[in-house]
mmCIF file of C-alpha atoms in Angstrom:
data_model
loop_
_atom_site.group_PDB
_atom_site.id
_atom_site.type_symbol
_atom_site.label_atom_id
_atom_site.label_comp_id
_atom_site.label_asym_id
_atom_site.label_seq_id
_atom_site.Cartn_x
_atom_site.Cartn_y
_atom_site.Cartn_z
ATOM 1 C CA MET C 1 -43.360 11.141 -87.501
ATOM 2 C CA SER C 2 -46.023 11.294 -84.834
ATOM 3 C CA LYS C 3 -45.401 10.386 -81.232
ATOM 4 C CA LYS C 4 -47.804 8.047 -79.479
ATOM 5 C CA GLU C 5 -48.323 8.253 -75.738
ATOM 6 C CA GLN C 6 -48.830 5.049 -73.752
ATOM 7 C CA SER C 7 -52.575 5.685 -73.463
ATOM 8 C CA GLU C 8 -52.922 5.917 -77.252
ATOM 9 C CA VAL C 9 -50.912 2.727 -77.760
ATOM 10 C CA LEU C 10 -53.082 0.887 -75.233
ATOM 11 C CA GLU C 11 -56.224 2.153 -76.952
ATOM 12 C CA ILE C 12 -55.048 0.862 -80.343
ATOM 13 C CA ILE C 13 -54.144 -2.533 -78.882
ATOM 14 C CA SER C 14 -57.387 -2.904 -76.899
ATOM 15 C CA SER C 15 -59.419 -2.038 -80.018
ATOM 16 C CA GLY C 16 -57.801 -4.969 -81.800
ATOM 17 C CA ALA C 17 -56.508 -2.684 -84.560
ATOM 18 C CA ASP C 18 -52.854 -3.583 -83.981
ATOM 19 C CA SER C 19 -50.289 -5.026 -81.580
ATOM 20 C CA ALA C 20 -47.341 -3.396 -79.816
ATOM 21 C CA TYR C 21 -45.030 -5.069 -82.346
ATOM 22 C CA GLY C 22 -47.075 -3.740 -85.268
ATOM 23 C CA ILE C 23 -47.210 -0.228 -83.838
ATOM 24 C CA LEU C 24 -43.431 -0.201 -83.351
ATOM 25 C CA HIS C 25 -42.871 -1.616 -86.842
ATOM 26 C CA ASP C 26 -45.108 1.029 -88.374
ATOM 27 C CA ALA C 27 -43.235 3.789 -86.521
ATOM 28 C CA ASP C 28 -39.801 2.589 -87.683
ATOM 29 C CA PRO C 29 -39.070 -1.002 -88.779
ATOM 30 C CA LYS C 30 -35.348 -0.458 -88.147
ATOM 31 C CA LEU C 31 -36.001 -0.257 -84.385
ATOM 32 C CA ILE C 32 -36.964 -3.928 -84.239
ATOM 33 C CA SER C 33 -33.816 -5.065 -86.016
ATOM 34 C CA ARG C 34 -31.717 -2.778 -83.800
ATOM 35 C CA PHE C 35 -33.313 -4.288 -80.699
ATOM 36 C CA ASN C 36 -32.598 -7.782 -82.020
ATOM 37 C CA ARG C 37 -28.938 -6.881 -82.665
ATOM 38 C CA VAL C 38 -28.526 -5.457 -79.145
ATOM 39 C CA ASP C 39 -30.214 -8.536 -77.660
ATOM 40 C CA ALA C 40 -27.948 -10.905 -79.594
ATOM 41 C CA SER C 41 -24.932 -8.847 -78.557
ATOM 42 C CA ILE C 42 -25.688 -8.991 -74.816
ATOM 43 C CA VAL C 43 -26.406 -12.735 -75.063
ATOM 44 C CA LYS C 44 -23.025 -13.238 -76.766
ATOM 45 C CA LEU C 45 -21.243 -11.029 -74.242
ATOM 46 C CA LEU C 46 -22.564 -13.044 -71.297
ATOM 47 C CA SER C 47 -21.577 -16.263 -73.046
ATOM 48 C CA ASP C 48 -18.040 -14.903 -73.488
ATOM 49 C CA VAL C 49 -17.857 -13.782 -69.841
ATOM 50 C CA LYS C 50 -19.044 -17.218 -68.686
ATOM 51 C CA VAL C 51 -15.946 -18.778 -70.276
ATOM 52 C CA HIS C 52 -14.025 -17.178 -67.404
ATOM 53 C CA PHE C 53 -16.790 -16.810 -64.786
ATOM 54 C CA PRO C 54 -19.434 -19.552 -65.211
ATOM 55 C CA ASP C 55 -21.692 -18.037 -62.533
ATOM 56 C CA ALA C 56 -21.841 -14.616 -64.221
ATOM 57 C CA ILE C 57 -25.269 -13.061 -64.750
ATOM 58 C CA TYR C 58 -26.940 -9.849 -65.784
ATOM 59 C CA TYR C 59 -28.789 -8.266 -62.887
ATOM 60 C CA THR C 60 -31.213 -5.380 -62.803
ATOM 61 C CA ALA C 61 -31.492 -3.631 -59.478
ATOM 62 C CA SER C 62 -33.785 -0.627 -59.136
ATOM 63 C CA GLY C 63 -33.651 -0.206 -62.901
ATOM 64 C CA GLY C 64 -29.867 -0.438 -63.185
ATOM 65 C CA PHE C 65 -28.248 -2.877 -65.614
ATOM 66 C CA ASN C 66 -25.273 -4.754 -64.192
ATOM 67 C CA LEU C 67 -22.911 -7.545 -65.121
ATOM 68 C CA MET C 68 -22.131 -9.626 -62.038
ATOM 69 C CA LEU C 69 -19.554 -12.376 -61.660
ATOM 70 C CA GLY C 70 -21.968 -14.367 -59.493
ATOM 71 C CA GLU C 71 -25.344 -14.268 -57.790
ATOM 72 C CA PRO C 72 -26.559 -10.996 -56.242
ATOM 73 C CA HIS C 73 -27.284 -12.713 -52.898
ATOM 74 C CA ASN C 74 -25.658 -15.612 -51.076
ATOM 75 C CA ALA C 75 -27.515 -18.606 -49.611
ATOM 76 C CA ASP C 76 -28.295 -16.577 -46.465
ATOM 77 C CA GLY C 77 -29.816 -13.770 -48.562
ATOM 78 C CA ASP C 78 -26.925 -11.396 -47.925
ATOM 79 C CA ASN C 79 -26.112 -8.796 -50.602
ATOM 80 C CA GLN C 80 -23.118 -9.611 -52.800
ATOM 81 C CA SER C 81 -22.921 -6.319 -54.690
ATOM 82 C CA GLU C 82 -19.140 -6.599 -54.609
ATOM 83 C CA LEU C 83 -19.575 -9.037 -57.526
ATOM 84 C CA ILE C 84 -20.754 -6.207 -59.834
ATOM 85 C CA ALA C 85 -18.055 -5.980 -62.508
ATOM 86 C CA CYS C 86 -19.789 -3.436 -64.777
ATOM 87 C CA GLY C 87 -22.786 -1.160 -64.413
ATOM 88 C CA GLY C 88 -24.350 0.247 -67.537
ATOM 89 C CA LYS C 89 -26.202 3.432 -68.344
ATOM 90 C CA ALA C 90 -29.305 1.562 -69.507
ATOM 91 C CA SER C 91 -32.290 1.764 -67.224
ATOM 92 C CA ILE C 92 -34.252 -1.477 -67.249
ATOM 93 C CA SER C 93 -37.445 -1.810 -65.254
ATOM 94 C CA ASP C 94 -37.664 -5.041 -63.354
ATOM 95 C CA GLY C 95 -40.758 -6.813 -62.196
ATOM 96 C CA ASP C 96 -43.097 -9.593 -63.098
ATOM 97 C CA PHE C 97 -46.283 -9.586 -65.152
#
């Protein structure tokens, strides 16, 4: 199994030889199905939480992954971090393309 640095992955994609999905699949097809299982699981978890707390959301703050029982900020923009019910170990980058 060879490791591919980001620069190598970008080079392969920009050459048109493959896509990020294809490169991941070639490395280990099980990783895609594992990702899909985790994704389905967190979707289901939030749905189950919303039965009790309809305003619940997942929130990433500075890479952290949190389950909140409501919005992270009120209408005035004030922090509502007291609504964090669970904080995970996963580090998730946040941003916009």
